[in-house]
C-alpha positions as a printed NumPy array, in Angstrom:
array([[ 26.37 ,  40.662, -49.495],
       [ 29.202,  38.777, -51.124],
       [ 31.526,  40.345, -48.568],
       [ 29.628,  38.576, -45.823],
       [ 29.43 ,  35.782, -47.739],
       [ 32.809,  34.919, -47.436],
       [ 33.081,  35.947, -43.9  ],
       [ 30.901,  33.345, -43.413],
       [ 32.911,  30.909, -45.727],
       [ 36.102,  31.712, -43.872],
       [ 34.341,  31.008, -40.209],
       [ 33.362,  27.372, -41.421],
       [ 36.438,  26.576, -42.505],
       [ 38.137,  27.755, -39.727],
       [ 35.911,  25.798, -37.431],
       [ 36.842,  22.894, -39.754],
       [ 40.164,  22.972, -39.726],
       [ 40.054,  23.408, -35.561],
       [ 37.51 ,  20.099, -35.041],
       [ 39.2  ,  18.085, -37.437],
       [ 42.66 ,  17.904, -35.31 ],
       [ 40.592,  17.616, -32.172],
       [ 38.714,  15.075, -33.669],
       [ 41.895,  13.335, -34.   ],
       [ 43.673,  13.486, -30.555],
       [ 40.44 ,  13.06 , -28.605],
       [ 41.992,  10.224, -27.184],
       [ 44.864,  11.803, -25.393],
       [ 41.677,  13.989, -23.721],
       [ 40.156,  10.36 , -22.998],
       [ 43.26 ,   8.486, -21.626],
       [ 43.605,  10.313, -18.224],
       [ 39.819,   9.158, -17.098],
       [ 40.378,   5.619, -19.03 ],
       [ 43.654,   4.912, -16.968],
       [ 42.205,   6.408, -13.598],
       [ 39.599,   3.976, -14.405],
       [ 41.653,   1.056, -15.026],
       [ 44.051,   1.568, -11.707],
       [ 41.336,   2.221,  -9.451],
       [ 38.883,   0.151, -10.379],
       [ 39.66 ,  -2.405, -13.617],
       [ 42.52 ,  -4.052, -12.078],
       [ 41.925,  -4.566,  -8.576],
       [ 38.429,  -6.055,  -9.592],
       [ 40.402,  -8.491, -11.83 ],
       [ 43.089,  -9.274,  -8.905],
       [ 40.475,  -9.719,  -6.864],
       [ 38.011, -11.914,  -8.911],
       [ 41.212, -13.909,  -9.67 ],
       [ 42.039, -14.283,  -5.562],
       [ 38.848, -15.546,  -5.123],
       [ 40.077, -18.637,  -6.589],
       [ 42.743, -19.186,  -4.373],
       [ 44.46 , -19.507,  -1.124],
       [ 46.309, -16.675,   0.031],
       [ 48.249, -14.258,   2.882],
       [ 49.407, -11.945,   0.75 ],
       [ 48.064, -10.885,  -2.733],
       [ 51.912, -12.655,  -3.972],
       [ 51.954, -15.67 ,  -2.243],
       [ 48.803, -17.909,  -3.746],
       [ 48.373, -21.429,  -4.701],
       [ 44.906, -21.9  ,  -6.97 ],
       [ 42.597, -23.741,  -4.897],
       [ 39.651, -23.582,  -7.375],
       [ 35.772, -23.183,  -6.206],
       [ 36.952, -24.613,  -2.576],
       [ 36.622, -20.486,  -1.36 ],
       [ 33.049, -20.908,  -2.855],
       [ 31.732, -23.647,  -1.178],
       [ 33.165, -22.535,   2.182],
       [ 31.552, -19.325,   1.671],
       [ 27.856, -20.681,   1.043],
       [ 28.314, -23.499,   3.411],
       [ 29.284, -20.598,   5.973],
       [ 26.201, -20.172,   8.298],
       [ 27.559, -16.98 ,   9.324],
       [ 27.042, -15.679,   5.727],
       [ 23.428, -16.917,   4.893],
       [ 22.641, -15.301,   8.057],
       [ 23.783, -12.078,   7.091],
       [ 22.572, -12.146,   3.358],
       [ 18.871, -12.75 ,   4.851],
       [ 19.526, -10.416,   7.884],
       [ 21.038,  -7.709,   4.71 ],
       [ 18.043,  -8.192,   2.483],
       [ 15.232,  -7.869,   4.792],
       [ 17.311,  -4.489,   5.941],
       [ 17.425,  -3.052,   2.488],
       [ 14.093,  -3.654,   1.953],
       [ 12.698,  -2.185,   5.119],
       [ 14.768,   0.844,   4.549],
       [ 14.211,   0.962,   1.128],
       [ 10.334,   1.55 ,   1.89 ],
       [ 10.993,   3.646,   4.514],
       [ 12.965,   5.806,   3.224],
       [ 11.455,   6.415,  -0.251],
       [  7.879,   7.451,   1.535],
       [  9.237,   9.485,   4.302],
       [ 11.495,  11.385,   1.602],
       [  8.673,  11.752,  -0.994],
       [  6.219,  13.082,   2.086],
       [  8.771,  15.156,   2.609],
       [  9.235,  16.473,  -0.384],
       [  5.676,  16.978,  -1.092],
       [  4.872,  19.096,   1.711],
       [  7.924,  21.236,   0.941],
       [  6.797,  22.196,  -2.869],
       [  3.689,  23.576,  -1.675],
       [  5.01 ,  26.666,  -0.315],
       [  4.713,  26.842,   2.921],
       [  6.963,  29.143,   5.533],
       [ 10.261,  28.432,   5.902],
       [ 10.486,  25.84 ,   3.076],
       [ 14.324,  26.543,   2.405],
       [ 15.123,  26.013,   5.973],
       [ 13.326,  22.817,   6.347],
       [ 15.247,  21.613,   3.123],
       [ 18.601,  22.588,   4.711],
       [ 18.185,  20.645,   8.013],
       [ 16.696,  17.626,   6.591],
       [ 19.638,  17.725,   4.576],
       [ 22.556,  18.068,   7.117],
       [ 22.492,  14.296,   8.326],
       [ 24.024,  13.451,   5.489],
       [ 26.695,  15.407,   6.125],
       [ 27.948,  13.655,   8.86 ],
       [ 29.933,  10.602,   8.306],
       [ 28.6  ,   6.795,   9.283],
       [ 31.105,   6.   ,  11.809],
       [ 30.352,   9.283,  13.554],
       [ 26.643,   8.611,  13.318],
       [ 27.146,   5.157,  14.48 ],
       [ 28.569,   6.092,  17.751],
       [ 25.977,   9.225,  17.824],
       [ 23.134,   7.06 ,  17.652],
       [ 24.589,   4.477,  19.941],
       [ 24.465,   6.748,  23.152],
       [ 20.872,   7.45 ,  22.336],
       [ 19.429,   4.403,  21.922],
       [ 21.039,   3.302,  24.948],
       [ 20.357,   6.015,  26.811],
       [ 16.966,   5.251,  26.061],
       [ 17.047,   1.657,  26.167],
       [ 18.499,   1.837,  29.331],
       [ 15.522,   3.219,  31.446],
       [ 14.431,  -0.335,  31.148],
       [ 17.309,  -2.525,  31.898],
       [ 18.304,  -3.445,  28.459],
       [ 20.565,  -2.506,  25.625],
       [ 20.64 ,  -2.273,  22.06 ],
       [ 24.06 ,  -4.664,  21.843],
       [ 21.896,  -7.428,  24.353],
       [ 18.731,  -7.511,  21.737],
       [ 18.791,  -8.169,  17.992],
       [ 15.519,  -6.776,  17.13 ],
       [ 16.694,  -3.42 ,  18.997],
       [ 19.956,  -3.84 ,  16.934],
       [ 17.883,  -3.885,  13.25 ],
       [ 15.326,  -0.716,  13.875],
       [ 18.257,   1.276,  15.661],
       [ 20.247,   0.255,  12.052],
       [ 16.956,   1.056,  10.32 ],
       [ 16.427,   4.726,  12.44 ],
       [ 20.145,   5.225,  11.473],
       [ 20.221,   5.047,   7.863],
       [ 17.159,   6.863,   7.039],
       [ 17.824,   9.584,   9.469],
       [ 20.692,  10.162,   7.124],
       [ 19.706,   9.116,   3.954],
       [ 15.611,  10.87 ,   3.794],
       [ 17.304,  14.274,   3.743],
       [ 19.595,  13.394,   0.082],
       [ 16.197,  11.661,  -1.193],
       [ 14.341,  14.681,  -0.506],
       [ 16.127,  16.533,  -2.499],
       [ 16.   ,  14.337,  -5.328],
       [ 12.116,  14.362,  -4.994],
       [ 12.206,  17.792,  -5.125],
       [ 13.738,  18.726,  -7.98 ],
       [ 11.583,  15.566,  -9.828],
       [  8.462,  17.589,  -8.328],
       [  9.471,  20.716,  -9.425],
       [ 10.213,  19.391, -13.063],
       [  6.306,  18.164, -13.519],
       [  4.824,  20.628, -15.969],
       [  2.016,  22.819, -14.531],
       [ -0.692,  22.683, -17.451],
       [ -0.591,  18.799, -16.32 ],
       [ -1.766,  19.742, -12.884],
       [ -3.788,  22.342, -14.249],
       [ -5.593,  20.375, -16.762],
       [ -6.394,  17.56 , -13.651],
       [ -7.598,  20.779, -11.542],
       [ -9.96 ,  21.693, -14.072],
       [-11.335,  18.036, -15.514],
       [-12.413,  17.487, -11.444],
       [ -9.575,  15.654, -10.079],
       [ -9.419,  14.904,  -6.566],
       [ -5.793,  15.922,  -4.793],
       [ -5.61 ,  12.288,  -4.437],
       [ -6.383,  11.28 ,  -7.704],
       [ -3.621,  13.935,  -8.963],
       [ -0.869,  13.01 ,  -7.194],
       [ -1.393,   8.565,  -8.46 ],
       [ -2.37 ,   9.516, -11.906],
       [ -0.198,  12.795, -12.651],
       [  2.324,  13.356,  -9.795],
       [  3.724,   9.935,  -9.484],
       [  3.85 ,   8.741, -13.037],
       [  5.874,  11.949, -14.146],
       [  8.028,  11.22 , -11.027],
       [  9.127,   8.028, -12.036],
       [ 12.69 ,   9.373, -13.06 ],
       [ 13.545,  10.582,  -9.552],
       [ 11.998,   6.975,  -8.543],
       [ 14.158,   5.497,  -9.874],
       [ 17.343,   6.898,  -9.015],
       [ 15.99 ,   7.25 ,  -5.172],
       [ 15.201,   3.521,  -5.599],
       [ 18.536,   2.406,  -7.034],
       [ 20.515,   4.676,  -4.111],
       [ 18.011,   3.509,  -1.289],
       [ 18.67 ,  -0.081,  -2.446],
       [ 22.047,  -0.244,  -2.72 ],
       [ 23.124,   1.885,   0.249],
       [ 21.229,  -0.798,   2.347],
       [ 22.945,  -3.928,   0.772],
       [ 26.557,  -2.079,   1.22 ],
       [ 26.23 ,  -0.45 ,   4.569],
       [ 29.143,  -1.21 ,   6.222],
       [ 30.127,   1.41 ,   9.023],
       [ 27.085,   2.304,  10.681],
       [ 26.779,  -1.321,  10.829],
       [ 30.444,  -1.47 ,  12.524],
       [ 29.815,   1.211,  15.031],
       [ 26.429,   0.833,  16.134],
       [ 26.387,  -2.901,  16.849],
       [ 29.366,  -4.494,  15.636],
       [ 27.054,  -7.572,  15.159],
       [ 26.217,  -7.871,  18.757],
       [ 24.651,  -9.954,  20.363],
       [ 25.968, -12.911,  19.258],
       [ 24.557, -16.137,  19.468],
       [ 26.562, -19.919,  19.223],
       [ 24.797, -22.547,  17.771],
       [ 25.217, -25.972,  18.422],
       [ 28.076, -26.42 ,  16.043],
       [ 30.217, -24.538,  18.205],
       [ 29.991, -21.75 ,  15.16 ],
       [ 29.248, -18.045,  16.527],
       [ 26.299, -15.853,  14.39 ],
       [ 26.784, -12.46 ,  15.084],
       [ 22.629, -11.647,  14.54 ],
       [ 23.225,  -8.075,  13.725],
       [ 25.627,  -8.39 ,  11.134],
       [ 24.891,  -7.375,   7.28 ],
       [ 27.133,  -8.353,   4.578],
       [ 29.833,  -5.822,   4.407],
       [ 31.093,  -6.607,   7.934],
       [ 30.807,  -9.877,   7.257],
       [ 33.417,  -9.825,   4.78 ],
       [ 35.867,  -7.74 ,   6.518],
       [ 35.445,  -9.96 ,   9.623],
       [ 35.545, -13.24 ,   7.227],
       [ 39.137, -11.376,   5.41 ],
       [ 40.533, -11.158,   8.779],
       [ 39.662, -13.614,  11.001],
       [ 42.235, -16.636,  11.663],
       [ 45.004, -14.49 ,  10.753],
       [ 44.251, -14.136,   7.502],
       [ 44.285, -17.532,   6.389],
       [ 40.795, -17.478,   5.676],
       [ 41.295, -14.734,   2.772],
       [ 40.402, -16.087,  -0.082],
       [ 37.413, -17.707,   1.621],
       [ 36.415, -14.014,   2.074],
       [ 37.441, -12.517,  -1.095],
       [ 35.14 , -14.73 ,  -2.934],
       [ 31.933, -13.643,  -0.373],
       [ 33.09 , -10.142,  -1.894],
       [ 32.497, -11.595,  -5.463],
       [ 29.482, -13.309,  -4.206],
       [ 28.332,  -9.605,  -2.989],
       [ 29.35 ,  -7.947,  -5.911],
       [ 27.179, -10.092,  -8.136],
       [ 24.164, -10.063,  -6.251],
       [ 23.967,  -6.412,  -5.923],
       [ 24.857,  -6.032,  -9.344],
       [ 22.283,  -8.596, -10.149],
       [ 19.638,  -6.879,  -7.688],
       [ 20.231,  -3.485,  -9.141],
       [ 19.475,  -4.242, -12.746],
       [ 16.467,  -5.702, -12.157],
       [ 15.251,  -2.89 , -10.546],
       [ 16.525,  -0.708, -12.811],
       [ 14.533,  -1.864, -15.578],
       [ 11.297,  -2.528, -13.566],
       [ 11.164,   0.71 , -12.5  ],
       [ 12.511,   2.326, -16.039],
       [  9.441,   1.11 , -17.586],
       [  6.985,   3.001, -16.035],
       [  8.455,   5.945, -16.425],
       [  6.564,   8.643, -18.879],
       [  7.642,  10.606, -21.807],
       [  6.777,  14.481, -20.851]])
């Protein structure tokens, strides 16, 4: 007994003696990830946020202009359009995607034939890469569009439910699978006790199915959301922003255009003289999705149940 006592003395002190140096240096484990961090991310944030601020062709040569960038950017009718045109997309999508991919998912846990398969080709779309899908999708519609003397470049409403088809043809598939695994996590005696006390299917899956799935909401919710506010090339490749329209201003609104390609075509246009104007739309974007996000975030967070 008093042998293995001190077997067991000696193993705790040789586990202290190994965590306390770690301990120490965990740092140098940390400082990889923390610089990575700051190139990629921390700094160019800061240049940029500091840009925004000024007039610029080149991230050297700047004079500070102050919040001029700013009020050319929300006095640009160009923008407003596409912030509307960009929310009403991310909502629609955000519906549509979430219920498709939770139908989806539903059917798929009850064990019918062929489940695995099913999951696998709902799931390859996302595999394939915007631009690719952009220019996919674009010879469909058209090819369909085209039976009746139209395009989707010549009308806008073609031009938002062709975006709409697009995204959630690629996106339902990576929801599913979320739903899934949020489906598969729901303790059975739950669904058993609701079985026996008389539920209806119905009343099982709003009062036991859903609530418990309110994790995987979430996340779905947050991804659905914000992959509709920053869609960029889809966007690019499927309608560029066609068709546009002039006003009476002179000023061109492309009607199709979301947010993202606004930027890009706001950071390049005039030969880049108009970059800071377009670098502070970025921060502008930046702050309402951020903004967006964390609302939803905790709206959604508090409904979500303690198993």
């Amino acid at each position: 007994m008093k042998k293995a006592k001190k077997q067991r003395d000696y193993s705790a002190l040789n586990s202290k003696l190994i965590r306390r140096p770690i301990q120490r240096c965990f740092w140098l484990f940390l400082l990889p990830t923390f610089a990575a961090f700051c190139i990629g991310f921390l700094y160019p944030f800061c240049k940029g946020l500091f840009l925004s601020f000024c007039k610029f062709k080149t991230t050297s040569k700047w004079h500070w202009v102050g919040l001029d960038n700013y009020v050319k950017a929300l006095s640009d009718q160009s923008f407003i359009h596409s912030f509307l045109y960009t929310a009403l997309f991310a909502v629609t999508t955000l519906i549509v995607v979430n219920v498709l991919a939770f139908a989806v998912a539903y059917v798929l846990t009850k064990g019918i034939k062929g489940s695995n398969i099913f999951r696998t080709v709902f799931f390859m779309p996302n595999l394939i890469g915007g631009i690719v899908l952009g220019y996919i999708w674009s010879m469909i519609f058209d090819g369909i569009l085209c039976r009746y003397s139209t395009s989707i470049l010549l009308e806008a409403k073609y031009g938002f439910w062709g975006l709409v088809i697009l995204l959630s043809w690629q996106q339902i598939g990576y929801m599913m699978i979320i739903y899934i695994a949020g489906l598969q996590s729901i303790p059975e005696d739950m669904l058993e006790a609701a079985k026996i006390d008389g539920a209806s299917a119905w009343q099982t899956l709003w009062k036991v199915t859903i609530p418990n799935l309110m994790p995987s909401i979430t996340i779905c919710t947050f991804l659905t959301l914000t992959n509709g506010f920053k869609l960029y090339d889809q966007n690019l490749a499927l309608t560029a922003g066609r068709p546009f329209l002039q006003m009476a201003d002179g000023s061109v609104v492309k009607t199709t255009e979301m947010l993202a390609l606004n930027i890009v075509n706001s950071f390049y246009a005039s030969g880049g003289g108009n970059r800071g104007v377009g670098q502070a739309k970025a921060v502008l974007f930046f702050i309402l999705v951020a903004f967006i996000s964390i609302l939803q975030l905790r709206s959604t967070r508090k409904k979500e149940v303690q198993q």
